[in-house]
Tab-separated table of N, CA and C in Angstrom:
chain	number	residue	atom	x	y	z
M	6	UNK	N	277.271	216.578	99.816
M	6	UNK	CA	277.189	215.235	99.286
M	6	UNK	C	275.908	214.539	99.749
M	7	UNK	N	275.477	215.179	101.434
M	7	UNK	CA	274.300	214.365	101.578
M	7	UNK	C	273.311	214.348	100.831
M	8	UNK	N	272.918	215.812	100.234
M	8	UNK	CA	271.908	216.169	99.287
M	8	UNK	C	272.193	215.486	97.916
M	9	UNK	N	273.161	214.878	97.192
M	9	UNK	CA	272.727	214.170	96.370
M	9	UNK	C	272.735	212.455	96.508
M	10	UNK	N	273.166	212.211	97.681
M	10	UNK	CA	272.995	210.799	98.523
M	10	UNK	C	271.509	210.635	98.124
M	11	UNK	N	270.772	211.587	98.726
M	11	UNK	CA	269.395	211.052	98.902
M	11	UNK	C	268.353	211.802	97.929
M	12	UNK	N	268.981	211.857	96.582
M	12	UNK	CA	268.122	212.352	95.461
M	12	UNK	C	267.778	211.762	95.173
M	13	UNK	N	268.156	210.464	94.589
M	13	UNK	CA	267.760	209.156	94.190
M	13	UNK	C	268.103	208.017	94.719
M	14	UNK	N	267.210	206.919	94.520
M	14	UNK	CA	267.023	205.686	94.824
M	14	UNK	C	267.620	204.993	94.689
M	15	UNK	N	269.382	204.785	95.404
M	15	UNK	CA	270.046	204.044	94.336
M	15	UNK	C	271.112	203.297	95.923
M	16	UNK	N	270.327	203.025	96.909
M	16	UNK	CA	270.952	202.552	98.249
M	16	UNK	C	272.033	203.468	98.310
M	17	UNK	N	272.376	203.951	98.271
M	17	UNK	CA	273.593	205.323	99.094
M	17	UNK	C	272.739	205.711	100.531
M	18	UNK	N	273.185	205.559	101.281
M	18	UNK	CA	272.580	206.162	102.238
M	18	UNK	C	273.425	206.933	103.025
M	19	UNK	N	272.684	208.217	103.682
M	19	UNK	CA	273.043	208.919	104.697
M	19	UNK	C	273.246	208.559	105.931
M	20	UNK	N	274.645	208.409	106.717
M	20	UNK	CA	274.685	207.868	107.952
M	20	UNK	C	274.679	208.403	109.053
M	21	UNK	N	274.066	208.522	110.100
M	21	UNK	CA	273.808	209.304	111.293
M	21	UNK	C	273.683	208.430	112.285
M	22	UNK	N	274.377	208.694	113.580
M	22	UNK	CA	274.898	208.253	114.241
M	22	UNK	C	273.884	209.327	115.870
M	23	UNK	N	273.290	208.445	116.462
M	23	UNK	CA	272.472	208.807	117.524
M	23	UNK	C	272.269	207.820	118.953
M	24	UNK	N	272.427	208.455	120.267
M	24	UNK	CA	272.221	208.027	121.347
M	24	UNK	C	271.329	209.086	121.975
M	25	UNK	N	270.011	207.875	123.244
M	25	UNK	CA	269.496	209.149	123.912
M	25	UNK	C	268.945	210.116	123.191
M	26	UNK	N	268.414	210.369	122.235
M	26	UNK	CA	268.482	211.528	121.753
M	26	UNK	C	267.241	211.451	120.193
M	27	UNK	N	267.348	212.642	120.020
M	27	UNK	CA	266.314	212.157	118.551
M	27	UNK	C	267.148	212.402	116.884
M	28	UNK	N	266.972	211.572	116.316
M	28	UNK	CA	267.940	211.529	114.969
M	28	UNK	C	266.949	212.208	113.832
M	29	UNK	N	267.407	213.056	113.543
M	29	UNK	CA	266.725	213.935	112.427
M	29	UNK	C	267.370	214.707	110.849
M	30	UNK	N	266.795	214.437	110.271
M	30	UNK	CA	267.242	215.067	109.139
M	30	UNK	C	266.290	215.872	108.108
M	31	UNK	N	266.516	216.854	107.884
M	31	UNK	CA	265.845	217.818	107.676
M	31	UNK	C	266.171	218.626	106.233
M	32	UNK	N	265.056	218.926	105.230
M	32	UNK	CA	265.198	219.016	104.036
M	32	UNK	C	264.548	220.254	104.016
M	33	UNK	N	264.492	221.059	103.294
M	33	UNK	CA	263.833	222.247	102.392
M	33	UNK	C	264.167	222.023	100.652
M	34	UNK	N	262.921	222.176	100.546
M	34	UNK	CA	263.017	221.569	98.996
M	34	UNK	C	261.919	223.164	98.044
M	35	UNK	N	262.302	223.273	97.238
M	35	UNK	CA	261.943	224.664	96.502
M	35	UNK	C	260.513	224.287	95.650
M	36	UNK	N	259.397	224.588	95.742
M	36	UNK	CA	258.406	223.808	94.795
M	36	UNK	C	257.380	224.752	94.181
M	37	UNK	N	257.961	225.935	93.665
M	37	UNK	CA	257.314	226.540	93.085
M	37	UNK	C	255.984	227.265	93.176
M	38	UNK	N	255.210	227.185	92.195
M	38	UNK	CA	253.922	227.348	91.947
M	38	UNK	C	253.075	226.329	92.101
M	39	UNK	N	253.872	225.147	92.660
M	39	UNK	CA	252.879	223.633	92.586
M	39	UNK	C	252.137	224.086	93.671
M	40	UNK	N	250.571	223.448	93.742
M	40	UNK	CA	249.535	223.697	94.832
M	40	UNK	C	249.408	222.632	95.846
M	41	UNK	N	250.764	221.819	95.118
M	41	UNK	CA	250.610	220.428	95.899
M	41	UNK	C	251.731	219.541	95.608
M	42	UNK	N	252.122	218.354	96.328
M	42	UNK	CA	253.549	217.822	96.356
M	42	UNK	C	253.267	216.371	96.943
M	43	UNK	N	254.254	215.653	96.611
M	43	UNK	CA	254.473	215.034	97.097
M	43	UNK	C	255.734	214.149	97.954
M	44	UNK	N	255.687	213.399	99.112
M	44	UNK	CA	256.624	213.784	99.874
M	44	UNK	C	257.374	212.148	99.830
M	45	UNK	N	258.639	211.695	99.926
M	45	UNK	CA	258.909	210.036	99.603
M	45	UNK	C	259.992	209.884	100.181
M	46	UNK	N	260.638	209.456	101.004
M	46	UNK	CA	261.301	208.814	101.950
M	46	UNK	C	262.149	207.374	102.019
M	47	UNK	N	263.388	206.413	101.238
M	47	UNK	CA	263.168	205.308	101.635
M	47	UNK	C	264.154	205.173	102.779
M	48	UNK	N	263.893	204.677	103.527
M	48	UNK	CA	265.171	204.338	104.915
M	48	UNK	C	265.335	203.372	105.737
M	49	UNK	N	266.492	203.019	106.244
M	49	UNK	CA	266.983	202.468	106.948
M	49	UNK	C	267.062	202.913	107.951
M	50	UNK	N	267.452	201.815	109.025
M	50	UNK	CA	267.655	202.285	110.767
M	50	UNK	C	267.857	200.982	111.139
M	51	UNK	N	268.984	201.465	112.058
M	51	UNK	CA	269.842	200.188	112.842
M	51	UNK	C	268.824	199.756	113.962
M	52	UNK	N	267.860	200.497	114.426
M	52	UNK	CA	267.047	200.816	115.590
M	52	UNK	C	265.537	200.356	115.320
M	53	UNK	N	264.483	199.393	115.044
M	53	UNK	CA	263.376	198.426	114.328
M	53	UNK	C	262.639	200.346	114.965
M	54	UNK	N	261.934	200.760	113.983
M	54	UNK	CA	260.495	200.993	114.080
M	54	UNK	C	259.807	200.153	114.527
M	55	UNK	N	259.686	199.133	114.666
M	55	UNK	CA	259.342	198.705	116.237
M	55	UNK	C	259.180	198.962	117.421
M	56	UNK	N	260.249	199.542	117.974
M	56	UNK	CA	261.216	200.094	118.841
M	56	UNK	C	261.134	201.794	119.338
M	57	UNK	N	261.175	202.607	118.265
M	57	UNK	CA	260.730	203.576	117.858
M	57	UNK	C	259.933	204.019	116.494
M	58	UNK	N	259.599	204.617	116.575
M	58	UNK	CA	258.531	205.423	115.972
M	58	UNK	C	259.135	206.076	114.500
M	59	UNK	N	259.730	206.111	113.356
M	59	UNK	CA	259.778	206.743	112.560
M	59	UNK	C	259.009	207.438	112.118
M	60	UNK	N	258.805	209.118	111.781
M	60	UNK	CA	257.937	210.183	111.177
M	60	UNK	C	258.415	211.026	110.738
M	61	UNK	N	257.395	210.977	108.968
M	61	UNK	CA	258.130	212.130	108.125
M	61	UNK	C	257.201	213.226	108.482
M	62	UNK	N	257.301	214.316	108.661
M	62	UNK	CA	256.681	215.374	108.888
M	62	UNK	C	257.023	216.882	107.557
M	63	UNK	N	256.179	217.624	108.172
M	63	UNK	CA	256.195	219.042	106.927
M	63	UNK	C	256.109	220.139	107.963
M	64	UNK	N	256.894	220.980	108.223
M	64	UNK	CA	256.417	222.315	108.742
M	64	UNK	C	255.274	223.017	108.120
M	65	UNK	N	254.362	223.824	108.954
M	65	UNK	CA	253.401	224.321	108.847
M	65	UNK	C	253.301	225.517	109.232
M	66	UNK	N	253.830	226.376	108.030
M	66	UNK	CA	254.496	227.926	108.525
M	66	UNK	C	252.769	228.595	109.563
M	67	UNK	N	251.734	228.257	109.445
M	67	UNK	CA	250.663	228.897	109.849
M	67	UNK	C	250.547	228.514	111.467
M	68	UNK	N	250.488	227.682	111.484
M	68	UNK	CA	250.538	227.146	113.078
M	68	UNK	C	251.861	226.553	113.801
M	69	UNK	N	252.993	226.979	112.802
M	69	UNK	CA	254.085	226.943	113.489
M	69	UNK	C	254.594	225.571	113.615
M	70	UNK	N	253.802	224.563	113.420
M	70	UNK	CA	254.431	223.283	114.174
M	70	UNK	C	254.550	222.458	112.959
M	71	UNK	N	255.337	220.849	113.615
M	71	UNK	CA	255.528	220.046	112.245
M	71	UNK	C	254.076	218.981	112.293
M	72	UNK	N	253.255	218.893	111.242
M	72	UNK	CA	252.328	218.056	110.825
M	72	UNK	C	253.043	216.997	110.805
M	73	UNK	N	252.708	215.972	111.387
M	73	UNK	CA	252.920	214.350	110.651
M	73	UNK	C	252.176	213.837	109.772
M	74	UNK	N	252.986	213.551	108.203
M	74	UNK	CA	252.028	212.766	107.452
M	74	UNK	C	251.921	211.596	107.236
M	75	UNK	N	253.068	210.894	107.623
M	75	UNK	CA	253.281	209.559	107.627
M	75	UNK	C	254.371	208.558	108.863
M	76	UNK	N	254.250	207.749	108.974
M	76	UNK	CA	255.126	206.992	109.782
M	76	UNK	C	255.091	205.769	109.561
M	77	UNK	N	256.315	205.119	110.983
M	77	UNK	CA	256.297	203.185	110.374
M	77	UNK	C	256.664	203.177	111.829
M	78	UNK	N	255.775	202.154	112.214
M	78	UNK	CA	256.415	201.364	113.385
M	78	UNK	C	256.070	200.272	113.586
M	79	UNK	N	256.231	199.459	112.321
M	79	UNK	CA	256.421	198.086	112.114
M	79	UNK	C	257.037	197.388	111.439
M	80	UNK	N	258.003	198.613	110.863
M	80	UNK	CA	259.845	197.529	109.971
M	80	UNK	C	260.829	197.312	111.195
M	81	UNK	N	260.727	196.631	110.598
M	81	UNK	CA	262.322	195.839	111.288
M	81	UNK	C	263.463	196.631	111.394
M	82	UNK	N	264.445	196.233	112.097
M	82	UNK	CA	265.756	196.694	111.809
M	82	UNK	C	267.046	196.265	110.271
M	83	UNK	N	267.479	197.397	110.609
M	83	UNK	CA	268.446	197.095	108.511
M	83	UNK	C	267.709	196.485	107.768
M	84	UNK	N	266.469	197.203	107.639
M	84	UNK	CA	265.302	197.066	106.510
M	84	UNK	C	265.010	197.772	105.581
M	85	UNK	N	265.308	198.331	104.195
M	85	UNK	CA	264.301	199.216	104.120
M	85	UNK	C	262.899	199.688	103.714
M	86	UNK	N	262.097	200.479	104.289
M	86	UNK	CA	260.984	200.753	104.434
M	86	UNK	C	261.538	202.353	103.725
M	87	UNK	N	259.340	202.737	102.641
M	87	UNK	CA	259.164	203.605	102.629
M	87	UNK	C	258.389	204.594	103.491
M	88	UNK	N	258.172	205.977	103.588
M	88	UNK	CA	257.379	206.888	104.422
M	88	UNK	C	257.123	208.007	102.759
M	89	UNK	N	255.571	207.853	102.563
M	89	UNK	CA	255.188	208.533	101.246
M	89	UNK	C	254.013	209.040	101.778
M	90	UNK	N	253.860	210.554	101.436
M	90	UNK	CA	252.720	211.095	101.922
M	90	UNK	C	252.672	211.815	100.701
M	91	UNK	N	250.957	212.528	100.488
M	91	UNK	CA	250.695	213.359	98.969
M	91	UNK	C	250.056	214.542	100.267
M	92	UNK	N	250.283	215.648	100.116
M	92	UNK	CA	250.366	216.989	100.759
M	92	UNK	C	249.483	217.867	99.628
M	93	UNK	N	247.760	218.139	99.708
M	93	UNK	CA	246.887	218.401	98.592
M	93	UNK	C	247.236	219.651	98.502
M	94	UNK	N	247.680	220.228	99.408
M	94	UNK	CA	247.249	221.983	99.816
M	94	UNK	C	248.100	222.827	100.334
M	95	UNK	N	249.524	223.074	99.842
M	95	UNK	CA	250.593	223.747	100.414
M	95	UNK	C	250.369	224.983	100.703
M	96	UNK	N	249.708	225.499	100.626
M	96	UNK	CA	249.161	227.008	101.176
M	96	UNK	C	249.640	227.371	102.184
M	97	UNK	N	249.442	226.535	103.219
M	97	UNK	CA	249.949	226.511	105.256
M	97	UNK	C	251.592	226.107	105.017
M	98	UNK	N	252.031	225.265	104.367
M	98	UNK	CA	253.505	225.022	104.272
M	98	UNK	C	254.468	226.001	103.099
M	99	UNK	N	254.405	226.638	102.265
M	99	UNK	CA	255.313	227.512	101.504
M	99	UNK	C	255.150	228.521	102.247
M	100	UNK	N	256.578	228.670	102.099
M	100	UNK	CA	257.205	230.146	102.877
M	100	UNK	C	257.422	231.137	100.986
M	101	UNK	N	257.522	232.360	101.901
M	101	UNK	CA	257.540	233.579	100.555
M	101	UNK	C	258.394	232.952	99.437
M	102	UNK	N	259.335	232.315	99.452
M	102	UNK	CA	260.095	231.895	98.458
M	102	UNK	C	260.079	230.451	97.817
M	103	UNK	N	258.548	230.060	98.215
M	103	UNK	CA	258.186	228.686	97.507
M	103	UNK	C	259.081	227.747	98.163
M	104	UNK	N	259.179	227.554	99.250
M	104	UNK	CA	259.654	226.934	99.952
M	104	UNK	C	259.761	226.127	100.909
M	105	UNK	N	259.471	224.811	100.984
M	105	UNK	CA	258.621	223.963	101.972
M	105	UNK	C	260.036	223.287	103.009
M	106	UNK	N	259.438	222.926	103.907
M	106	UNK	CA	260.252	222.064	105.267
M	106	UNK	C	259.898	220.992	105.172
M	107	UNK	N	260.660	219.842	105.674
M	107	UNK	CA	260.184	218.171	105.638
M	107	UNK	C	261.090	218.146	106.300
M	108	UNK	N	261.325	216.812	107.637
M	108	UNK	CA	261.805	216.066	108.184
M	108	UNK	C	261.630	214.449	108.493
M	109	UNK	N	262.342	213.672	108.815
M	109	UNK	CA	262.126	212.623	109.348
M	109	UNK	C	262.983	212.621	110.278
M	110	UNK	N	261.977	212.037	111.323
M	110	UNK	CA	262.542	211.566	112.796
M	110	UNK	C	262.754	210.305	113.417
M	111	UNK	N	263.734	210.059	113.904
M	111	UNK	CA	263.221	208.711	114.934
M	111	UNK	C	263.469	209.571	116.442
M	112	UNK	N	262.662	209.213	117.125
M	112	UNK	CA	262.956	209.402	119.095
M	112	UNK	C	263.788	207.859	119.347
M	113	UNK	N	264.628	208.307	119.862
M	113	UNK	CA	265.937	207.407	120.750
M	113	UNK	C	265.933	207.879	122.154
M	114	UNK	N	264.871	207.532	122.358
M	114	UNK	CA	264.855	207.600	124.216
M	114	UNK	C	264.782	206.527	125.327
């Protein structure tokens, strides 16, 4: 159900529940033959980006780690804010089966 919660834009939101700890949610999305993508995010948090740091990131099957392409740490709390990044060059991010990683994080520390 979460996966079509957050297909579209239509305030449904996914609720996650975090202490201490880092709140993450994590997508693989299938994108073909595209040479390029783009990545869109809208969200909420009980917790101000202020406060913490919100970041959408992309795995980067070549160097292993997650790129950050975007962030907010200047919405408010029970706001919502977008995180939109355009990704020119998926080359380093598709895995053999056209297959990319994305996350967004907040740190709750």
């Amino acid at each position: 159900q979460d996966v079509t919660d957050v297909a579209t834009k239509n305030d449904v939101r996914v609720a996650m529940t975090g202490s201490l700890a880092y709140n993450i949610h994590q997508y693989k999305n299938f994108v073909g033959v595209l040479s390029s993508c783009q990545l869109e995010c809208e969200l909420q948090s009980t917790l101000a980006p202020t406060s913490a740091t919100v970041f959408l990131q992309i795995y980067n099957r070549n160097t292993t780690t997650w790129d950050t392409v975007d962030s907010d740490s200047i919405s408010v709390a029970n706001t919502d804010f977008t995180l939109l990044a355009t990704v020119s060059d998926l080359t380093n991010y598709k895995d053999a089966s056209n297959v990319i990683s994305s996350r967004v994080y907040q740190a709750i520390l």
